[in-house]
PDB file of C-alpha atoms in Angstrom:
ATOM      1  CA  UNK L   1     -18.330   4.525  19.567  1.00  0.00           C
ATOM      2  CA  UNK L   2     -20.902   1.893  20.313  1.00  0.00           C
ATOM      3  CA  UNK L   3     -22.035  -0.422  17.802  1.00  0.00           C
ATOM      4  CA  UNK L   4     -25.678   0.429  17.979  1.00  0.00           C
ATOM      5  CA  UNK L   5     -24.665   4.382  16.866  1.00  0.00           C
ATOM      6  CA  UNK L   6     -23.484   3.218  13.429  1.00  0.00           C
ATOM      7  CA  UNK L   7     -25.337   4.814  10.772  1.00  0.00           C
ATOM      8  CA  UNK L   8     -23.298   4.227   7.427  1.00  0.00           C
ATOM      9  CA  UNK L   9     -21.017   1.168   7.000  1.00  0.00           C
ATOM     10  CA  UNK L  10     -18.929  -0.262   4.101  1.00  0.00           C
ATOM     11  CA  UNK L  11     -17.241  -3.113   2.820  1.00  0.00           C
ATOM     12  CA  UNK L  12     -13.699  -2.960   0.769  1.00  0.00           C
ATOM     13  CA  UNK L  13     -12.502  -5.379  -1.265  1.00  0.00           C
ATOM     14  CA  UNK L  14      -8.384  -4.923  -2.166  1.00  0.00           C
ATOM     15  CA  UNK L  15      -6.852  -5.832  -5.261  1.00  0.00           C
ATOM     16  CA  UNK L  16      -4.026  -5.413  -8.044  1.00  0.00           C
ATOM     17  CA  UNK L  17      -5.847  -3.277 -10.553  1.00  0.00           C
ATOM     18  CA  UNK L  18      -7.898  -1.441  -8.409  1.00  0.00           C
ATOM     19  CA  UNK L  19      -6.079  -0.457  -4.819  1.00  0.00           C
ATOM     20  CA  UNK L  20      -9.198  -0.755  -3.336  1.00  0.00           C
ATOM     21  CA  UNK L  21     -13.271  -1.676  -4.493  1.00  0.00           C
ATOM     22  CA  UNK L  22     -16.273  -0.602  -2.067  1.00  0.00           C
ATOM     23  CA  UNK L  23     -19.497  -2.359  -1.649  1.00  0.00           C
ATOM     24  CA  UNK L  24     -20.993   1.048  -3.236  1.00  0.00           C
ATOM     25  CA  UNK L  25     -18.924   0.748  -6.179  1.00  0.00           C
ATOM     26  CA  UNK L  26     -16.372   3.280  -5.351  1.00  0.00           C
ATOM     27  CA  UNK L  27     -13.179   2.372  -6.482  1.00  0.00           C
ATOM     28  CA  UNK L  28      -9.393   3.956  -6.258  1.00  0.00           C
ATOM     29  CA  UNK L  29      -6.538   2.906  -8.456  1.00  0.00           C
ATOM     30  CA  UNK L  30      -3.387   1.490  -7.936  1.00  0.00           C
ATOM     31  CA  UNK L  31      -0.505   3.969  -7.978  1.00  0.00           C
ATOM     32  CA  UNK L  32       2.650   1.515  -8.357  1.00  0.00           C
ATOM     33  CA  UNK L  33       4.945   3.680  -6.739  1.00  0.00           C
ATOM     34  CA  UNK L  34       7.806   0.923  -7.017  1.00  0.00           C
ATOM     35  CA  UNK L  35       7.255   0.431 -10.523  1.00  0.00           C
ATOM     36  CA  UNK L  36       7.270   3.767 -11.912  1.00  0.00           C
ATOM     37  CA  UNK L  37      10.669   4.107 -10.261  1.00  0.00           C
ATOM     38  CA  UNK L  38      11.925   0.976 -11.308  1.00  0.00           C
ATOM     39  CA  UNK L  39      14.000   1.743 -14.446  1.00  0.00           C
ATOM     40  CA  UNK L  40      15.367   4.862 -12.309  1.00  0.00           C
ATOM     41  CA  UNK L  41      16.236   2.871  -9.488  1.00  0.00           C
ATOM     42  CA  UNK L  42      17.917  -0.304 -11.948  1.00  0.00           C
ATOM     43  CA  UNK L  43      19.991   2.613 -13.300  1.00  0.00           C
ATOM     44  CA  UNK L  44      21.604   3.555 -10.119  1.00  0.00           C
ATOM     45  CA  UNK L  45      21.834   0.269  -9.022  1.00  0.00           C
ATOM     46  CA  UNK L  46      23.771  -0.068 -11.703  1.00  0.00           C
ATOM     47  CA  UNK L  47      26.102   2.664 -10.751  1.00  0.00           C
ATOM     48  CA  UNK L  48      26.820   1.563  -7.695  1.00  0.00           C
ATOM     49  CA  UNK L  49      28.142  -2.055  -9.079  1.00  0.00           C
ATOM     50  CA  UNK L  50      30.441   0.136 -11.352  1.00  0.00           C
ATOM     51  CA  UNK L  51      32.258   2.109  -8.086  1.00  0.00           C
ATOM     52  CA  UNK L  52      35.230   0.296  -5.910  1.00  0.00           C
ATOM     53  CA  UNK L  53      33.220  -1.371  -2.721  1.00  0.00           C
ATOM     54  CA  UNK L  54      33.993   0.969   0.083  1.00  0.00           C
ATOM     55  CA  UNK L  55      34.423   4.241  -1.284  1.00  0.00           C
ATOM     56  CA  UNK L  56      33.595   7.657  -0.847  1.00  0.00           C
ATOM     57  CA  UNK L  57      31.492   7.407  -4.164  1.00  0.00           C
ATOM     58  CA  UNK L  58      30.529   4.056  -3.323  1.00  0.00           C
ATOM     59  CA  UNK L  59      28.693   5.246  -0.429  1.00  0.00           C
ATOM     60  CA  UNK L  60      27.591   8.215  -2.168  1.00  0.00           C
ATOM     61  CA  UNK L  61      26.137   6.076  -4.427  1.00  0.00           C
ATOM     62  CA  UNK L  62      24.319   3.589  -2.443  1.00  0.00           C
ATOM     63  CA  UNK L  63      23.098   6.730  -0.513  1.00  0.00           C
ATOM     64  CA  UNK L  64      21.096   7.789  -3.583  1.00  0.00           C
ATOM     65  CA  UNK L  65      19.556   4.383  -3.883  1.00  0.00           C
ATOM     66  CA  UNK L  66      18.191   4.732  -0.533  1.00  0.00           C
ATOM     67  CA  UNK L  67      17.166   7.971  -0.383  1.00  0.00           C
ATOM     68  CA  UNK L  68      15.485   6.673  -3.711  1.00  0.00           C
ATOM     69  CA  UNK L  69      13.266   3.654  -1.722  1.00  0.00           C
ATOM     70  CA  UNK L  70      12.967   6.195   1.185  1.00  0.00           C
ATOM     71  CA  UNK L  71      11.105   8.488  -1.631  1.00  0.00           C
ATOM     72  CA  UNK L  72       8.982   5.727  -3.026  1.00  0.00           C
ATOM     73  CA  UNK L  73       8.047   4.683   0.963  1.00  0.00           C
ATOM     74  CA  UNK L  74       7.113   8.098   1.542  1.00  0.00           C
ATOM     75  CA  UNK L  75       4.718   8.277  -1.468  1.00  0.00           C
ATOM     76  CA  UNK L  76       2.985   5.098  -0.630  1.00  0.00           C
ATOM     77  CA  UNK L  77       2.819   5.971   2.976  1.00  0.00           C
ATOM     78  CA  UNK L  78       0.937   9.075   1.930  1.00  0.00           C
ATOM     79  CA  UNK L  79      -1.217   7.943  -0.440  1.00  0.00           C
ATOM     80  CA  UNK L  80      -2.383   5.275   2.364  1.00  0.00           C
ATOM     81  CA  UNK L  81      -2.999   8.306   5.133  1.00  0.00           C
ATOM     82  CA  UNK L  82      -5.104   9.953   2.495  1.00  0.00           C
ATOM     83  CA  UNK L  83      -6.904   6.751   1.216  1.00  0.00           C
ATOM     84  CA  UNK L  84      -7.609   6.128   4.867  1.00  0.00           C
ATOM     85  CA  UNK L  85      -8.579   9.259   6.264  1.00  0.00           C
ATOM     86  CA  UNK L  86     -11.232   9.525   3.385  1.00  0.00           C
ATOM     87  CA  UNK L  87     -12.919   6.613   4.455  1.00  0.00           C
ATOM     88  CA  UNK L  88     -13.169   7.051   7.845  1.00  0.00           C
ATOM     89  CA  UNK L  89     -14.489  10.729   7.246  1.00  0.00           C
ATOM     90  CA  UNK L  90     -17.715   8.763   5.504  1.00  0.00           C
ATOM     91  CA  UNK L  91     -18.229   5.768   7.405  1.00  0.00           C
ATOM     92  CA  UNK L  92     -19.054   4.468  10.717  1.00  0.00           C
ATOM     93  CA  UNK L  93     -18.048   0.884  10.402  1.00  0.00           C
ATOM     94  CA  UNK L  94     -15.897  -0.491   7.633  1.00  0.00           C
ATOM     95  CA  UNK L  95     -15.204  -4.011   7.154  1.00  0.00           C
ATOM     96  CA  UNK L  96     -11.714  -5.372   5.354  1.00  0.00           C
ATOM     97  CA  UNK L  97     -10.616  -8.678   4.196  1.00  0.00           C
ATOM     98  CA  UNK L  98      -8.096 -10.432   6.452  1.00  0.00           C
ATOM     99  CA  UNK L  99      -5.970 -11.536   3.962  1.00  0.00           C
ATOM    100  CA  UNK L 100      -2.773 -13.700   4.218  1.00  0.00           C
ATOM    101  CA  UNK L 101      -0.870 -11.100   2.229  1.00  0.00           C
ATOM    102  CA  UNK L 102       2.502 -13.592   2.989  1.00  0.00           C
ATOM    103  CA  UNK L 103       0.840 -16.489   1.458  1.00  0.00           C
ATOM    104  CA  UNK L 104      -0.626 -14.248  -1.524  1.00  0.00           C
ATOM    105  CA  UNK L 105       3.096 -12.989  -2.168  1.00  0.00           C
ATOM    106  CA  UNK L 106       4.441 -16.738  -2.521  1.00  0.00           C
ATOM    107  CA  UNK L 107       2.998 -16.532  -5.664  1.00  0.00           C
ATOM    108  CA  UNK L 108       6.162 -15.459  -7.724  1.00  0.00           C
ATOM    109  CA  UNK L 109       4.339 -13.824 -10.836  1.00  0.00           C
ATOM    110  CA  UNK L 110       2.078 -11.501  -8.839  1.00  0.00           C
ATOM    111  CA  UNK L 111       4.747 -10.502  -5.276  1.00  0.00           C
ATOM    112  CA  UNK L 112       6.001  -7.692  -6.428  1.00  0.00           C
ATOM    113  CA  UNK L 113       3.134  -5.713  -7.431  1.00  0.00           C
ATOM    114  CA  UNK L 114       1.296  -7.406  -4.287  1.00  0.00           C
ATOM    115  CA  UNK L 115       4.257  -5.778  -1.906  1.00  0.00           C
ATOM    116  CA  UNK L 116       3.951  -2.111  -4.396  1.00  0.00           C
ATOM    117  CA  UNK L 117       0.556  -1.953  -3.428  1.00  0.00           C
ATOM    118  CA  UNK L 118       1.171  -2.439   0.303  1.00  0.00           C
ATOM    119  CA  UNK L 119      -2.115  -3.719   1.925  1.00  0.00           C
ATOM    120  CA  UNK L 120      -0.729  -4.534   4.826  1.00  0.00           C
ATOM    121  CA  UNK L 121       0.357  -1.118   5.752  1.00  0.00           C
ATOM    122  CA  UNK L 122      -2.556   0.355   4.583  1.00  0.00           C
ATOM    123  CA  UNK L 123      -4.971  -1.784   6.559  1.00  0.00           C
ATOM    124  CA  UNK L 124      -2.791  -0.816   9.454  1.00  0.00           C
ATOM    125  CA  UNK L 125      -2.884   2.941   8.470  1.00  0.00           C
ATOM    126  CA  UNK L 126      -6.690   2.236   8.467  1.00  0.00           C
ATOM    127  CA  UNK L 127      -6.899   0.488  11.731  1.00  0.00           C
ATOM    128  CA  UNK L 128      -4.451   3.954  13.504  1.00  0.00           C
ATOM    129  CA  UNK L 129      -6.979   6.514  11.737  1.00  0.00           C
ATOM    130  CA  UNK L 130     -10.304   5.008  12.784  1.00  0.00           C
ATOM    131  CA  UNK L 131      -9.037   4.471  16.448  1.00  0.00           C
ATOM    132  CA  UNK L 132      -8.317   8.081  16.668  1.00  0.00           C
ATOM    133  CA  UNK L 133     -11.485   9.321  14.786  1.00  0.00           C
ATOM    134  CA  UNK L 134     -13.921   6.536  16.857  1.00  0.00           C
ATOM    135  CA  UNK L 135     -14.815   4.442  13.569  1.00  0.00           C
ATOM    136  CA  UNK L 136     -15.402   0.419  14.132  1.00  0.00           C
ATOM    137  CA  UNK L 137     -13.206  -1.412  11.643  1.00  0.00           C
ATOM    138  CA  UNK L 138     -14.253  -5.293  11.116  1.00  0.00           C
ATOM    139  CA  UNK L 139     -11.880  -7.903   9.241  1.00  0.00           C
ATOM    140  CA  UNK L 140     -14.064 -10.284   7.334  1.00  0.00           C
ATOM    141  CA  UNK L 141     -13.245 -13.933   5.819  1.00  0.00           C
ATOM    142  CA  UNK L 142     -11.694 -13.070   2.400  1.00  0.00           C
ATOM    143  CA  UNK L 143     -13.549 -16.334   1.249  1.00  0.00           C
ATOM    144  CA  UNK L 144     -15.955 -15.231  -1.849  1.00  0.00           C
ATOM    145  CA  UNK L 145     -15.416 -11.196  -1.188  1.00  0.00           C
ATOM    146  CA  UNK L 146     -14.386 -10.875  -4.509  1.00  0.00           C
ATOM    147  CA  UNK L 147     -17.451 -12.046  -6.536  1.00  0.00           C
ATOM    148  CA  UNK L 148     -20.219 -10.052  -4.483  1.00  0.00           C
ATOM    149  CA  UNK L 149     -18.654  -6.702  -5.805  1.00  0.00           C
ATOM    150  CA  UNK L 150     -18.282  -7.657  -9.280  1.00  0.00           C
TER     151      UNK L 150
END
């Protein structure tokens, strides 16, 4: 699509308590997929450290536990598709931060619910749908992004 057919653009701001902010005031909250299945997941981790390395019920075991993170990628995954294919259904243009989610994550209090989220992937996920569906996607200088929504 060229640039000068662009008729309704928007700006998202990502975050930990809201998934995602637009310049409009929208706003979609975080699901924390990982962390809902965390107590689940610690319990059959738990399991497995019980059963004799190398075992029939050792690998039935750490089967569950990965079926169990397979489930939790597949929720986030879909939540993303949907998040993104909404967007791109109402805009022509929509401008993300490039953030340095790897230097965010160094930050040991806030990594895990910074790698539950997943804005990487979804930012990717964005990038896939709006190729497909002609819709210009811009990544913008995090720098003061944050304060202009608020």
């Amino acid at each position: 699509m060229p640039t000068n057919n662009i008729k309704t653009a928007v700006g998202i701001d990502v975050g930990l308590k809201k998934f995602l902010t637009t310049n409009t005031g929208e706003t979609v909250s975080v699901p924390k997929f990982y962390r809902k299945s965390q107590s689940n997941l610690a319990r059959k981790q738990k399991k497995v450290s019980r059963k004799e390395i190398g075992s029939n019920n050792w690998k039935k075991a750490q089967n569950r536990i990965a079926r169990l993170h397979q489930h939790i990628a597949r929720q986030r995954e879909d939540f993303h598709s949907y998040s993104a294919h909404k967007l791109v259904k109402q805009y022509d243009m929509i401008a993300v931060e490039n953030l340095n989610i790897r230097g965010l994550a160094k930050n040991t209090k806030l990594s895990k619910s910074i790698y539950d989220v997943a804005w990487g992937n979804f930012i990717e996920k964005l990038n896939a749908v709006a190729v497909k569906r002609g819709v210009h996607v811009v990544k913008v200088n995090p720098h003061n992004t944050s304060h202009a929504l608020q």
